[in-house]
Coordinates of C-alpha atoms in Angstrom, one line a residue:
X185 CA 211.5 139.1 264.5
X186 CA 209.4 141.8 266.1
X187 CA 208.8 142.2 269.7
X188 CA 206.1 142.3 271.7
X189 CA 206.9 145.5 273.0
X190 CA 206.5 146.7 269.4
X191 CA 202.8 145.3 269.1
X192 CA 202.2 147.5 272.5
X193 CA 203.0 150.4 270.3
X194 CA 200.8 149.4 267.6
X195 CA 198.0 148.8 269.8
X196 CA 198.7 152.5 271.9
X197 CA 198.5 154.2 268.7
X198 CA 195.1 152.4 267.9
X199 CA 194.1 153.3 271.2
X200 CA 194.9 157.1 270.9
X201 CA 193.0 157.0 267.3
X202 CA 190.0 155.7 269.1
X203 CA 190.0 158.4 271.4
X204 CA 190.8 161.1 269.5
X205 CA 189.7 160.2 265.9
X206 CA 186.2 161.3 265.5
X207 CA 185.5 162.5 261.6
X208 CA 182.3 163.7 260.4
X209 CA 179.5 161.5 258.7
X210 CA 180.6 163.6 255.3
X211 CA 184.1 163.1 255.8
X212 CA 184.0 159.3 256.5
X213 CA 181.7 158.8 253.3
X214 CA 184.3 160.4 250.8
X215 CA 187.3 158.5 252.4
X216 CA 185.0 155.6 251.5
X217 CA 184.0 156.7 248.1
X218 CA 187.8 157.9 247.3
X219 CA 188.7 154.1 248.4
X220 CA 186.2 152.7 245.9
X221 CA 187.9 155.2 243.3
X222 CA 192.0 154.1 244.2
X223 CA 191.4 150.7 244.6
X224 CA 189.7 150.4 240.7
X225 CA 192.4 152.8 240.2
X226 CA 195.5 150.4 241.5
X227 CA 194.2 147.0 240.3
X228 CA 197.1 146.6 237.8
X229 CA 199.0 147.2 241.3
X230 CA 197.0 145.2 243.5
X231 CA 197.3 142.4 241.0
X232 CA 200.6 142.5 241.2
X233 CA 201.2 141.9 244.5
X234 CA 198.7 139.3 244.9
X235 CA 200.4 137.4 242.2
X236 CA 203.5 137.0 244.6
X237 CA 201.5 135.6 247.5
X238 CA 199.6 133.2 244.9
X239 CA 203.4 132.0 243.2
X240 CA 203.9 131.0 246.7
X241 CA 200.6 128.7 247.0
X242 CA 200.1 125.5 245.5
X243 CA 196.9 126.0 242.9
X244 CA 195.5 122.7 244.7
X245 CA 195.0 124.3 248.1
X246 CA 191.7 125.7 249.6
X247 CA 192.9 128.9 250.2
X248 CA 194.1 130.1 246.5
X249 CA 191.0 130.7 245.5
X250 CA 190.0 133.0 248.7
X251 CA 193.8 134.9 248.5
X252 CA 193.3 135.5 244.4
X253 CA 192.2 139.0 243.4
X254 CA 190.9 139.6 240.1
X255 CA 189.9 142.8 238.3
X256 CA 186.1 141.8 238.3
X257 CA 186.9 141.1 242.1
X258 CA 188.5 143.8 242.8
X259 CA 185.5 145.8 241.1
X260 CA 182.9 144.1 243.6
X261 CA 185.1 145.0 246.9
X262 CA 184.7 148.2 245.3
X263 CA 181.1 148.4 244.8
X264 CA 180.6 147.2 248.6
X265 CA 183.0 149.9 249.7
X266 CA 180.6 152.3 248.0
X267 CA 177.6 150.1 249.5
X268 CA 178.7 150.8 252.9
X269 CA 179.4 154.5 252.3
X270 CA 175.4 154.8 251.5
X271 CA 174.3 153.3 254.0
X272 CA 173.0 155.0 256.9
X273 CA 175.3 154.8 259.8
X274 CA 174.4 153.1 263.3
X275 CA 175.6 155.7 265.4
X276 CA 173.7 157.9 267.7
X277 CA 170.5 156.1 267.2
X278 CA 168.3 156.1 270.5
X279 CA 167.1 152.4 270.9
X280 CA 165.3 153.7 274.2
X281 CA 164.3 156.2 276.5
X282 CA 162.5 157.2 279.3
X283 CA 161.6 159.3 282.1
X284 CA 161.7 158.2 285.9
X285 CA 159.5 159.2 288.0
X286 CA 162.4 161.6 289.9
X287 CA 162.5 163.4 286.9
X288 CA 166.1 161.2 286.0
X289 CA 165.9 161.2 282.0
X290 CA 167.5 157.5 281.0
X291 CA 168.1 157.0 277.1
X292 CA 170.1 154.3 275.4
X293 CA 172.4 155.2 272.4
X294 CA 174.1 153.4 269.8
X295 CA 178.0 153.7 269.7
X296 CA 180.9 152.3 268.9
X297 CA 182.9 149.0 270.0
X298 CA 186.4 151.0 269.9
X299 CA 189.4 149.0 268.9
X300 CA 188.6 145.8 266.6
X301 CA 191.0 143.0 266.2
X302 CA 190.6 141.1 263.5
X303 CA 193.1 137.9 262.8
X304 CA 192.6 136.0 259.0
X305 CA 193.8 133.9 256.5
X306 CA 194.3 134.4 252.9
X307 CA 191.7 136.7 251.8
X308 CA 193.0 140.1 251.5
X309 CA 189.1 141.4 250.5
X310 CA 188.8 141.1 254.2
X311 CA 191.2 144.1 254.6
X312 CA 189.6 146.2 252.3
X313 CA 185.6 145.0 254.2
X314 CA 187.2 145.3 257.8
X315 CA 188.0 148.8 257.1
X316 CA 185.0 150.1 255.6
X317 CA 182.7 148.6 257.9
X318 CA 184.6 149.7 261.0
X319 CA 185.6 152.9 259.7
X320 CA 181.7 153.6 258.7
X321 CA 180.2 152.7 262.2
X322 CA 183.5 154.8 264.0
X323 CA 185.9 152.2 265.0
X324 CA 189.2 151.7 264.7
X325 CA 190.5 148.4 262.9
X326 CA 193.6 146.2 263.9
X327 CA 194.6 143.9 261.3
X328 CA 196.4 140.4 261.6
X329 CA 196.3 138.8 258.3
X330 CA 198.5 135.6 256.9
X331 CA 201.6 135.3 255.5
X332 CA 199.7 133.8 252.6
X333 CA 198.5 137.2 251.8
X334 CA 201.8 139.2 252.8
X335 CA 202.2 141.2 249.5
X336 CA 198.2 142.1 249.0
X337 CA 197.4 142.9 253.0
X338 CA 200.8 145.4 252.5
X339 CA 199.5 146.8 249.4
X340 CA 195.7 147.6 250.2
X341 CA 196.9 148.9 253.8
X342 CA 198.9 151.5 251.9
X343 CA 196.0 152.3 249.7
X344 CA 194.0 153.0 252.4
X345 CA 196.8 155.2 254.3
X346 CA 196.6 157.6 251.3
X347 CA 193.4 157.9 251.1
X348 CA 192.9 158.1 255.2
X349 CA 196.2 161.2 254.8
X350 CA 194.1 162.8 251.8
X351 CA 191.7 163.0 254.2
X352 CA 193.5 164.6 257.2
X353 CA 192.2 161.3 259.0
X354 CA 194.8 159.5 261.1
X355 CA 196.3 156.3 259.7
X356 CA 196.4 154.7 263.0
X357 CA 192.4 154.2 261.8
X358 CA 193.5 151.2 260.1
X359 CA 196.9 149.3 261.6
X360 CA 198.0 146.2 259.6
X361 CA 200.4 144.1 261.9
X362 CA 203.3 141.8 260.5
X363 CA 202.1 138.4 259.8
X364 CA 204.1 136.9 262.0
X365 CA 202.6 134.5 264.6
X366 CA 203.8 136.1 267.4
X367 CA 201.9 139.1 266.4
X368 CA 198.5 137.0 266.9
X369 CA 199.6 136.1 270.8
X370 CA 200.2 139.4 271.2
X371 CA 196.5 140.3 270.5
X372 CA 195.6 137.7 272.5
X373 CA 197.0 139.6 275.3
X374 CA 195.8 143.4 274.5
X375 CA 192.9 143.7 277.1
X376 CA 193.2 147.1 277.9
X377 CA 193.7 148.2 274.2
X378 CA 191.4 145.9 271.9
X379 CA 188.1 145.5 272.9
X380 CA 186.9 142.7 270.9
X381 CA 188.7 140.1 268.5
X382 CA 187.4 138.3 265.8
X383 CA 188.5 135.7 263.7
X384 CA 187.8 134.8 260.2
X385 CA 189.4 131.6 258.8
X386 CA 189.9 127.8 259.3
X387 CA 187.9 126.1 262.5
X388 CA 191.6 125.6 263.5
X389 CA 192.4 129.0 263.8
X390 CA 188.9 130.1 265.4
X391 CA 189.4 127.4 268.2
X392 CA 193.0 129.0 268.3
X393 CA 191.7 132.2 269.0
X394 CA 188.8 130.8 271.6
X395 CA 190.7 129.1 273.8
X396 CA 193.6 131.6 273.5
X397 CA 192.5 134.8 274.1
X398 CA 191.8 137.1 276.8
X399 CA 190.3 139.8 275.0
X400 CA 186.4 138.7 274.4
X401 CA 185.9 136.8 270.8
X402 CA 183.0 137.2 268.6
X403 CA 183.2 133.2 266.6
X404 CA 182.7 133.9 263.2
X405 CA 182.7 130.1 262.9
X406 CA 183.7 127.6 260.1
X407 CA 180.8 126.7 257.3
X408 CA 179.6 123.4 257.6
X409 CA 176.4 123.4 255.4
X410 CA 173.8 120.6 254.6
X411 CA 171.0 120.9 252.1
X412 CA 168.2 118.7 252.5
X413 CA 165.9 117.1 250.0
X414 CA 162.8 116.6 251.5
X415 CA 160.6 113.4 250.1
X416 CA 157.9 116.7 248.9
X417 CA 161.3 118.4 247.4
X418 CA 161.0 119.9 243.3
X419 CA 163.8 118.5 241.2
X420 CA 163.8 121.1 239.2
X421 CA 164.1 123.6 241.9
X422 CA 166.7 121.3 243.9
X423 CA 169.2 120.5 241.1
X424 CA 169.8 123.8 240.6
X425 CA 169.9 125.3 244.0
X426 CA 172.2 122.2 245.5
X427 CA 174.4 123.0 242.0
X428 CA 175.1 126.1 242.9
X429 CA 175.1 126.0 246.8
X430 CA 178.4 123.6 245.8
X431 CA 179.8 125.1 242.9
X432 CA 178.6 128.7 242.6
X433 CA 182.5 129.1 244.7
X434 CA 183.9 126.2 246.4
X435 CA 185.8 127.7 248.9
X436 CA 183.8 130.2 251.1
X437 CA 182.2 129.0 254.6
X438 CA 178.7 129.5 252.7
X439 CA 179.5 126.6 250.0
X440 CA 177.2 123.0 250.6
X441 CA 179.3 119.9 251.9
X442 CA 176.7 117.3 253.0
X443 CA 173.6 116.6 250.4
X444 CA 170.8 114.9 252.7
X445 CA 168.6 113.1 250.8
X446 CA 165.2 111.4 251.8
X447 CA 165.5 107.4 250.9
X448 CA 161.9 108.1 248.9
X449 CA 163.6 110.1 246.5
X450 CA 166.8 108.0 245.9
X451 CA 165.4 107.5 242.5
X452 CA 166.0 111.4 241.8
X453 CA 169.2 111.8 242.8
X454 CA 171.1 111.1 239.6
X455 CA 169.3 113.7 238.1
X456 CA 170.4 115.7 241.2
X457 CA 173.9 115.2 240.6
X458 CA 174.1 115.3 237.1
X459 CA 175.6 118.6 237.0
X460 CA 178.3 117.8 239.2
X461 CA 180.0 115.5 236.9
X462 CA 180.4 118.0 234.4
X463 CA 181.8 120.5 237.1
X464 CA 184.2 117.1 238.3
X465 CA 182.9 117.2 241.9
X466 CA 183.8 114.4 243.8
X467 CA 180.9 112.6 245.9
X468 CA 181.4 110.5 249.2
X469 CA 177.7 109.0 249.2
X470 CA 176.6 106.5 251.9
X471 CA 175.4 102.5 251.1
X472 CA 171.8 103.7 249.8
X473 CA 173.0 106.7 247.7
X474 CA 176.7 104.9 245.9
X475 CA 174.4 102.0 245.1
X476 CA 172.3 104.6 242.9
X477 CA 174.7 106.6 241.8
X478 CA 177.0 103.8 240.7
X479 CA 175.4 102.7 237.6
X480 CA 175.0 106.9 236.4
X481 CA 178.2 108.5 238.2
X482 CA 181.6 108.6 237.1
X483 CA 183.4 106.3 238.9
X484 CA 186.5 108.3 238.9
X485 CA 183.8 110.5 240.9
X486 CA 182.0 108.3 243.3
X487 CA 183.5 107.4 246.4
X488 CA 182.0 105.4 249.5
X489 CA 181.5 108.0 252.5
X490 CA 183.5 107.3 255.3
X491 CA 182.7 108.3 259.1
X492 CA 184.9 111.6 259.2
X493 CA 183.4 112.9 255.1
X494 CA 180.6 113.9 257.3
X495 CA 181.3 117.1 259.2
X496 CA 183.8 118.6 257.1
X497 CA 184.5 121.6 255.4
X498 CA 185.4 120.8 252.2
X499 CA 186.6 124.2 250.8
X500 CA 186.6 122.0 247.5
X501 CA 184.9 120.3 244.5
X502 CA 183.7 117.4 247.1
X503 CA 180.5 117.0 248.7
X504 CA 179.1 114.4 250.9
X505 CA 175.7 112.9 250.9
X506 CA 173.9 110.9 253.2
X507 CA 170.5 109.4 252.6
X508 CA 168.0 109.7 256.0
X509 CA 164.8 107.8 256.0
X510 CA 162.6 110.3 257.8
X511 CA 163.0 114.1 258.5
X512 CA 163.6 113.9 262.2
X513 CA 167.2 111.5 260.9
X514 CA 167.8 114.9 258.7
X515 CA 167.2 116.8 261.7
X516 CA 169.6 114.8 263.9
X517 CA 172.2 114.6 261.3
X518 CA 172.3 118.5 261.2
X519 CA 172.3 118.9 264.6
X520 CA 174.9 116.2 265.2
X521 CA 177.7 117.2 262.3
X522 CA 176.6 120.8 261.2
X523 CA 178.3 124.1 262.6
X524 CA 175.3 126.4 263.3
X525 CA 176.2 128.3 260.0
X526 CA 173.8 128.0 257.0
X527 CA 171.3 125.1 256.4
X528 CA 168.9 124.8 253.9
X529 CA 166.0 122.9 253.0
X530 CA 163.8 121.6 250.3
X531 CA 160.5 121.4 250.0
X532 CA 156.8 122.3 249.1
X533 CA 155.2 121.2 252.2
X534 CA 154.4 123.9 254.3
X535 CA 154.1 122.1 257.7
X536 CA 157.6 120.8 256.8
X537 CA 159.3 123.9 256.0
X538 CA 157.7 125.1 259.3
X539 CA 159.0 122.6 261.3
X540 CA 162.3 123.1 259.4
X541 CA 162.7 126.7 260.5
X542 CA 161.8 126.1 263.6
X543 CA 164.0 123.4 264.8
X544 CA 167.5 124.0 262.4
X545 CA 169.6 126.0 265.2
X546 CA 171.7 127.8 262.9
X547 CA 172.5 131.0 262.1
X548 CA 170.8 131.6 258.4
X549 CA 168.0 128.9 257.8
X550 CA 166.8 128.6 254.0
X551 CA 163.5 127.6 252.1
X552 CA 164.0 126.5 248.8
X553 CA 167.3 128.6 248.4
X554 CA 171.0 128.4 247.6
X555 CA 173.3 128.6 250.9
X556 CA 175.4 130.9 248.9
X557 CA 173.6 134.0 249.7
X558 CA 174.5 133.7 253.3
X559 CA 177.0 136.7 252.7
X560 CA 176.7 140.3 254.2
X561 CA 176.2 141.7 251.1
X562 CA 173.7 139.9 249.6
X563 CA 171.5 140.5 252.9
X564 CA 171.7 144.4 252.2
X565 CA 174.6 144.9 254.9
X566 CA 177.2 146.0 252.4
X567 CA 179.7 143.8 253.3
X568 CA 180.5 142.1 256.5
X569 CA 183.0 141.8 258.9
X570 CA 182.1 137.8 259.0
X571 CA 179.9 135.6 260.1
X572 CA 179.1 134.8 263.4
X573 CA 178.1 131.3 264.6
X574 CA 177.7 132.4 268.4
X575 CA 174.7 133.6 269.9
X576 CA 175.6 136.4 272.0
X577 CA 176.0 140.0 270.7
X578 CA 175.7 139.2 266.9
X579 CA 174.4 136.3 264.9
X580 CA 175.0 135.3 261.1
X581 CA 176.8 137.8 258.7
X582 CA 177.8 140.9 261.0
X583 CA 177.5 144.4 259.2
X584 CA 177.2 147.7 260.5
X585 CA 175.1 147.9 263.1
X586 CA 177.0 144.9 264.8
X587 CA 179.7 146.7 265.1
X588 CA 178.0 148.7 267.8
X589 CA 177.3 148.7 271.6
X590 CA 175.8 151.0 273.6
X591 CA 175.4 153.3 276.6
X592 CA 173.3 155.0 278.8
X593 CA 172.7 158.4 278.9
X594 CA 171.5 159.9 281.7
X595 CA 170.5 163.5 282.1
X596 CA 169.5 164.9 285.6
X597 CA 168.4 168.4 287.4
X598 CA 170.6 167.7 290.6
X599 CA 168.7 164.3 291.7
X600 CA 170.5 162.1 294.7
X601 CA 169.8 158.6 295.6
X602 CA 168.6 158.5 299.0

């Protein structure tokens, strides 16, 4: 088993690459766009390796779907490589400045966090986004992904090595650790040579890393997401938002797990849920809802919600749904059993969409709109290095110019304090 003191080497090296690693806007836009090219170029490869991380995964569990690469997918990771390396870059950009009035001229500049830590399960794409994203905006990337996705992790690290050596860019740029656990506490413990460590996973690792670390955390936090009907709610418009918020892909933090419905529009929720049955989602409705639903729902389908159905993350083809008699009992139930992720709401009253957006405390709010678009990408980012939960530095999906501070730059003619 690896050592500690071999994880102080790993995160020296990344330390020295953040000092001295410093390529130019042109230079880190080709290693971006020659990325995009090998990784197209390697799926046959890629796929390959995935396939021995997914032989070691039952089909059943929530997490094949995130650790499976396809070709299509592999074609989209590459597409938001090539997404980021267009985009304008955060750095250098004044967000203020002024003169004092001893002549002292104070300025504020955008630049970057330094050493990134980033521990996740399963979903090798994240190696591929982490990369970009930090590499784009000038920081260095230190990677602790999960056994699950041993073989793929391995194989896209090497990818990116080539291209980073191509380059003349030093590899240290990107560090992949071993996936053993005891790499993890070892990050924990890096103040000094990580500046900020974020995970992206299970609420179970994210509380892990909370209460764990020393290094500061930005909570990319789990997806708990509700979708309510409102009583002035289309049908049209909400069977097929709420289908897709569920199914469009069951097991990303942006996927519904708790359908509210108000009790005035009981009466339309078997047209609601029609959809599921074909797509073989099971439903844990509460008294007012399974007493619809019985008499039009498969009962292989239809379960009776228990206490603990609400407030979970299903990852899977199940979804809650709890019937509330007035908006403020929507409100509440939100507040009480959602995770400040993504909540959504429908309706065609304006006061109530108002009030909606102005009391949901989460981190995307939606009108008439499919949760699933909570996702860097889709909100012109790129990509993203997750989604945050928290309040303080960054909020929702983190892209680029979250992955920047700043300082203050202060230019003088000889002034002293007196």
């Amino acid at each position: 088993m690896t050592t500690e003191t071999n994880y102080t080497a790993y995160f020296e090296n990344a330390l020295l690459a953040a000092r001295k690693t410093n390529p130019t806007a042109t230079t880190i836009n080709r290693v971006l766009e020659d990325l995009a090219i090998a990784a197209v170029a390697q799926t046959e490869y890629l796929l390959q390796e995935n396939k021995k991380d997914l032989d070691r995964m039952d089909p059943a569990h929530p997490n094949y779907d995130r650790l499976k690469l396809t070709a299509e997918r592999i074609k989209d990771i590459a597409n938001d490589i090539i997404n980021v390396a267009h985009l304008e870059s955060p750095l250098g950009h004044t967000l203020s400045e002024k003169v004092m009035p001893n002549g002292l001229h104070i300025s504020k500049i955008t630049v970057p966090l330094g050493v990134v830590g980033i521990i996740y399960e399963a979903r090798p794409n994240v190696t591929f986004d982490v990369f970009a994203l930090c590499f784009k905006t000038g920081n260095i990337c230190v990677l602790k992904g999960g056994s699950d996705a041993l073989y793929a992790n391995k194989a896209i690290i090497g990818i990116i090595h080539k291209v980073l050596t191509k380059h003349h860019v030093d590899v240290n740029a990107a560090t992949l650790l071993p996936a053993e656990r005891d790499a993890a506490e070892a990050m924990f413990k890096a103040v000094g040579y990580i500046d900020v460590l974020i995970p992206r996973g299970s609420q179970r690792l994210i509380n892990q890393v909370r209460l764990s670390s020393k290094v500061p955390v930005i909570e990319t936090g789990a997806g708990i997401v509700h979708t309510y009907f409102d009583e002035y709610g289309d049908v049209k418009k909400g069977t097929d938002i709420i289908f897709n918020a569920k199914t469009r892909r069951v097991s990303v933090c942006n996927a519904l797990d708790c359908l509210i419905i108000h009790a005035n529009r009981l009466n339309d929720l078997p047209r609601i849920t029609a959809p599921f049955a074909k797509a073989l989602v099971e439903l844990f409705a509460d008294k007012p809802a399974y007493a619809i639903l019985e008499k039009h729902y498969p009962a292989y389908l239809l379960h009776k919600a228990k206490p603990d159905h609400y407030g979970t993350e299903f990852l899977s083809m199940k979804m809650a749904v709890k019937t509330v008699d007035n908006f403020e009992q929507a409100l509440d139930h939100i507040a009480e059993y959602g995770s400040k992720h993504s909540e959504a709401i429908i309706s065609e009253d304006a006061d109530r969409i108002e009030a909606f957006l102005n009391r949901v405390d989460a981190a995307a709010v939606y009108v008439n709109a499919s949760t699933a678009f909570t996702d860097g990408a889709q909100f012109g980012l790129g990509a993203e290095i997750g989604i945050s939960t928290q309040k303080l530095h960054a909020r929702g999906p983190m892209g680029l110019q979250e992955l920047t501070s700043y300082k203050w730059i202060v230019k003088g003619n000889g002034q002293v304090r007196k």
